[in-house]
Short mmCIF file of C-alpha atoms in Angstrom, two decimals:
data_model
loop_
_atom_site.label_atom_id
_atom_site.label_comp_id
_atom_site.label_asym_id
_atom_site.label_seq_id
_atom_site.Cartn_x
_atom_site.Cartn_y
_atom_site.Cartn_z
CA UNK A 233 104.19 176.05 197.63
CA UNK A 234 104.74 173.23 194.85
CA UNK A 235 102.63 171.11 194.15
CA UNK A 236 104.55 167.57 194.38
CA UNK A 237 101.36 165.75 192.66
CA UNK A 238 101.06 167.97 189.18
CA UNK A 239 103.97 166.56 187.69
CA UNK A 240 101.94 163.09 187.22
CA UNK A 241 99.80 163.25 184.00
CA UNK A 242 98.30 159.98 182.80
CA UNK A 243 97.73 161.70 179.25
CA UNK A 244 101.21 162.87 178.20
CA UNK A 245 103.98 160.80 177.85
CA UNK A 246 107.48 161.93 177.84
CA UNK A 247 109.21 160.74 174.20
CA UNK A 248 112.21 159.05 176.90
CA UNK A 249 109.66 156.50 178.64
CA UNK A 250 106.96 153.71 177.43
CA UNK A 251 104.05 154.77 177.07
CA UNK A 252 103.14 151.10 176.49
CA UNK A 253 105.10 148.08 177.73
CA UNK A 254 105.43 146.33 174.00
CA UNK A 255 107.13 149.28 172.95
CA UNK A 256 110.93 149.43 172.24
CA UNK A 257 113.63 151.81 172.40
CA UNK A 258 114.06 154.10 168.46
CA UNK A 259 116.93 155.62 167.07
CA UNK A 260 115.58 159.19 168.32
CA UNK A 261 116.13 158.30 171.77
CA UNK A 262 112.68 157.55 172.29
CA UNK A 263 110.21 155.05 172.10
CA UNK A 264 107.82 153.62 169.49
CA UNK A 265 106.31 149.89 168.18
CA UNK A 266 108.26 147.37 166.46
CA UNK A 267 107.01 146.16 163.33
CA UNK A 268 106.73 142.87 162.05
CA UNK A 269 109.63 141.55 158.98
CA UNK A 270 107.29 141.43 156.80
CA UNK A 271 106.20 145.18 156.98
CA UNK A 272 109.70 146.40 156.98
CA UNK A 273 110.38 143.89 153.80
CA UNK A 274 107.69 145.87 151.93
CA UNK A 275 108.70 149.64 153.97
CA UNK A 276 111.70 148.39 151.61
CA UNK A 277 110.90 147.22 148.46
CA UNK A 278 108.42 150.18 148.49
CA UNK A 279 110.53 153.19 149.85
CA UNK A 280 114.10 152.22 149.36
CA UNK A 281 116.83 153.42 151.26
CA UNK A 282 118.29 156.79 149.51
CA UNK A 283 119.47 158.36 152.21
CA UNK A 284 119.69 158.69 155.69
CA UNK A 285 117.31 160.19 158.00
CA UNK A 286 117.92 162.64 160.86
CA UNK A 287 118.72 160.01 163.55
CA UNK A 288 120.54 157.26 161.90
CA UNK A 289 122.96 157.71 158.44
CA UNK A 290 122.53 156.37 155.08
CA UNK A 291 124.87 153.17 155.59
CA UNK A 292 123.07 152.15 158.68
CA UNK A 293 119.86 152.31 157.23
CA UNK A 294 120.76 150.54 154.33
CA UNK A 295 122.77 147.46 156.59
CA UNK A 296 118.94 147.63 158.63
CA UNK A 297 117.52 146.68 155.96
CA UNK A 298 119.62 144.34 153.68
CA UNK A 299 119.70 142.57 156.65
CA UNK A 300 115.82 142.24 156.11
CA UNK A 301 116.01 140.93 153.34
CA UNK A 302 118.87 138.70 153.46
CA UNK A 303 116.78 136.82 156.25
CA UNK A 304 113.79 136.61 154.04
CA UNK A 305 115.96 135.22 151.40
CA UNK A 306 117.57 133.13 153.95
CA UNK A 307 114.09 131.81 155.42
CA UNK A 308 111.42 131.70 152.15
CA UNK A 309 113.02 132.82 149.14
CA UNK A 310 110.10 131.82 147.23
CA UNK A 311 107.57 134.35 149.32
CA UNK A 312 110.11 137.42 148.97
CA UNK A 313 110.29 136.68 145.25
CA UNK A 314 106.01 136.71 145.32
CA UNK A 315 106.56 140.09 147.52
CA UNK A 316 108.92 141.44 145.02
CA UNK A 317 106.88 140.93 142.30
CA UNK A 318 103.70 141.92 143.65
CA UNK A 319 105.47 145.37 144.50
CA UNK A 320 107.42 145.75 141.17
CA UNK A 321 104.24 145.24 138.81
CA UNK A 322 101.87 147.33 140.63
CA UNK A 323 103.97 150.24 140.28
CA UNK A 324 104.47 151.14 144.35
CA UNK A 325 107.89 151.92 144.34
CA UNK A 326 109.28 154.63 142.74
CA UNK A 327 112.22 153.30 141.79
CA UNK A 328 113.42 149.35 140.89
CA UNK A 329 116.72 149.01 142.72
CA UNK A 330 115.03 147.76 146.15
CA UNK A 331 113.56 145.26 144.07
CA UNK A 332 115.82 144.22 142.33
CA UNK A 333 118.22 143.96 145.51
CA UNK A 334 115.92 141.47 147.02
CA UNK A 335 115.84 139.36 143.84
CA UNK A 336 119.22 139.08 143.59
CA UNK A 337 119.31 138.08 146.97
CA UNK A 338 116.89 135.28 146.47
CA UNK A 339 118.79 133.80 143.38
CA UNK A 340 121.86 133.54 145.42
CA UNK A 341 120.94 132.84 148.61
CA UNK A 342 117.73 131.14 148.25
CA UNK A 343 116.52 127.42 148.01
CA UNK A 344 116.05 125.80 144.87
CA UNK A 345 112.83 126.76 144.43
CA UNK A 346 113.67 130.18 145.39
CA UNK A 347 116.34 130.23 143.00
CA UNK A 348 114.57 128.99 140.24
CA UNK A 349 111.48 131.29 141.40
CA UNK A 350 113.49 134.76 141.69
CA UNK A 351 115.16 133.84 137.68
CA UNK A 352 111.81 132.95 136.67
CA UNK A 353 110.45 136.20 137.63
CA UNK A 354 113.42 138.15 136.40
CA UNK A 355 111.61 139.44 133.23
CA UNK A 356 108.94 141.16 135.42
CA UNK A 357 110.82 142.57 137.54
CA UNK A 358 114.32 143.66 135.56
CA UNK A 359 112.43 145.00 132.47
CA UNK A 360 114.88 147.24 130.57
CA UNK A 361 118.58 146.58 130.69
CA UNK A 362 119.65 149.11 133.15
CA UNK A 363 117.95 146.75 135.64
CA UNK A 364 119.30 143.58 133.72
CA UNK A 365 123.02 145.03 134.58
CA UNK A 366 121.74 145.99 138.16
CA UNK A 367 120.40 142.84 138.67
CA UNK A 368 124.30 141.62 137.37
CA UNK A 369 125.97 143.69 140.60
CA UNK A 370 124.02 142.93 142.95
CA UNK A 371 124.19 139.34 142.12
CA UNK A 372 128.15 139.74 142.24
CA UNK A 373 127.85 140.74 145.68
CA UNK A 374 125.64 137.49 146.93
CA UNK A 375 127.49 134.81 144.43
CA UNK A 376 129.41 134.73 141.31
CA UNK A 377 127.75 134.05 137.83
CA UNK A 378 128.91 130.29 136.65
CA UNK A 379 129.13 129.75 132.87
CA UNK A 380 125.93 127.61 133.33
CA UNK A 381 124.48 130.51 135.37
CA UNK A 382 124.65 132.98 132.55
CA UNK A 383 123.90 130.54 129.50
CA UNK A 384 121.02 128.70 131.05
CA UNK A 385 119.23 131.37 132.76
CA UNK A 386 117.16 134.20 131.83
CA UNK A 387 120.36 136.77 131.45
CA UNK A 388 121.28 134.27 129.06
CA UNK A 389 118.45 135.89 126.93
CA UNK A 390 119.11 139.01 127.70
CA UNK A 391 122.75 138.84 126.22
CA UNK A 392 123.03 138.41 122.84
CA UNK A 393 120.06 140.58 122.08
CA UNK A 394 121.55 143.85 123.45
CA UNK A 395 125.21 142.52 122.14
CA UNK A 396 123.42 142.24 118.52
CA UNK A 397 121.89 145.96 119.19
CA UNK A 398 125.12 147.40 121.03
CA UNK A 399 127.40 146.25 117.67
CA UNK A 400 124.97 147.24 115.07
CA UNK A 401 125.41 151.21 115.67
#
């Protein structure tokens, strides 16, 4: 005989249903908690996005989380520059390009004072010229660089230093 009442087990939780009613639906066809924008900013700025992970591709991942930041940039450019510096100077993140992603977003898409904020901090955060010239594409992909753009800013520094070093060998 079969015992109709031993399937129900208020300890285990299939991964297909809720264990919990604020949880949402995952890319693993299961369930788990949301986190708030801010947490995934700094998931971000700390982690990256490399590559892929067994549920959802590299691309995907990557869109995810631009699109994090892009709203940041969008909403308080002058915060995700503090958040990007924070994370940059304390030496979190293993690499810089998350970072300097997010700054780039916040001198292009930003308010003025996020704009002003994000160049202002560019010395912190872009501190050898492979990140300079990172900083440079990623910036193309947000806005384009005026002449007043690159002669008033702090790549306007930046410039004629490594053109002085590049000709002299």
């Amino acid at each position: 005989m079969v015992d109709a009442l031993a399937g129900i087990n208020l300890r285990r939780t299939p991964q297909g249903r809720r264990a919990d009613a604020r949880q949402v639906a995952n890319n693993a066809g299961g369930y788990g908690f949301t986190v708030t924008p801010a947490a995934r900013l700094h998931r971000f700025l700390t982690l990256g996005v490399d590559s892929g992970t067994y549920y959802t591709s590299a691309s995907e991942l990557a869109a995810d989380n631009a699109q994090v930041v892009l709203d940041a940039a969008g909403a308080d450019a002058t915060e995700l520059v503090r958040t990007v510096v924070e994370v940059s100077t304390s030496g979190r993140a293993p690499r810089q390009n998350p970072a300097v992603f997010a700054l780039a977003a916040a001198s292009a898409l930003g308010d003025v004072d996020g704009r002003r904020a994000a160049f202002a901090a560019l010395p912190q955060v872009c501190r050898t010229g492979t990140h300079l010239f990172l900083f440079a594409r990623y910036r193309e992909q947000f806005a384009g660089w005026g002449r007043g753009l690159v002669a008033r800013s702090p790549v306007g520094t930046w410039i004629p230093a490594w053109s002085a070093w590049s000709t002299s060998w």
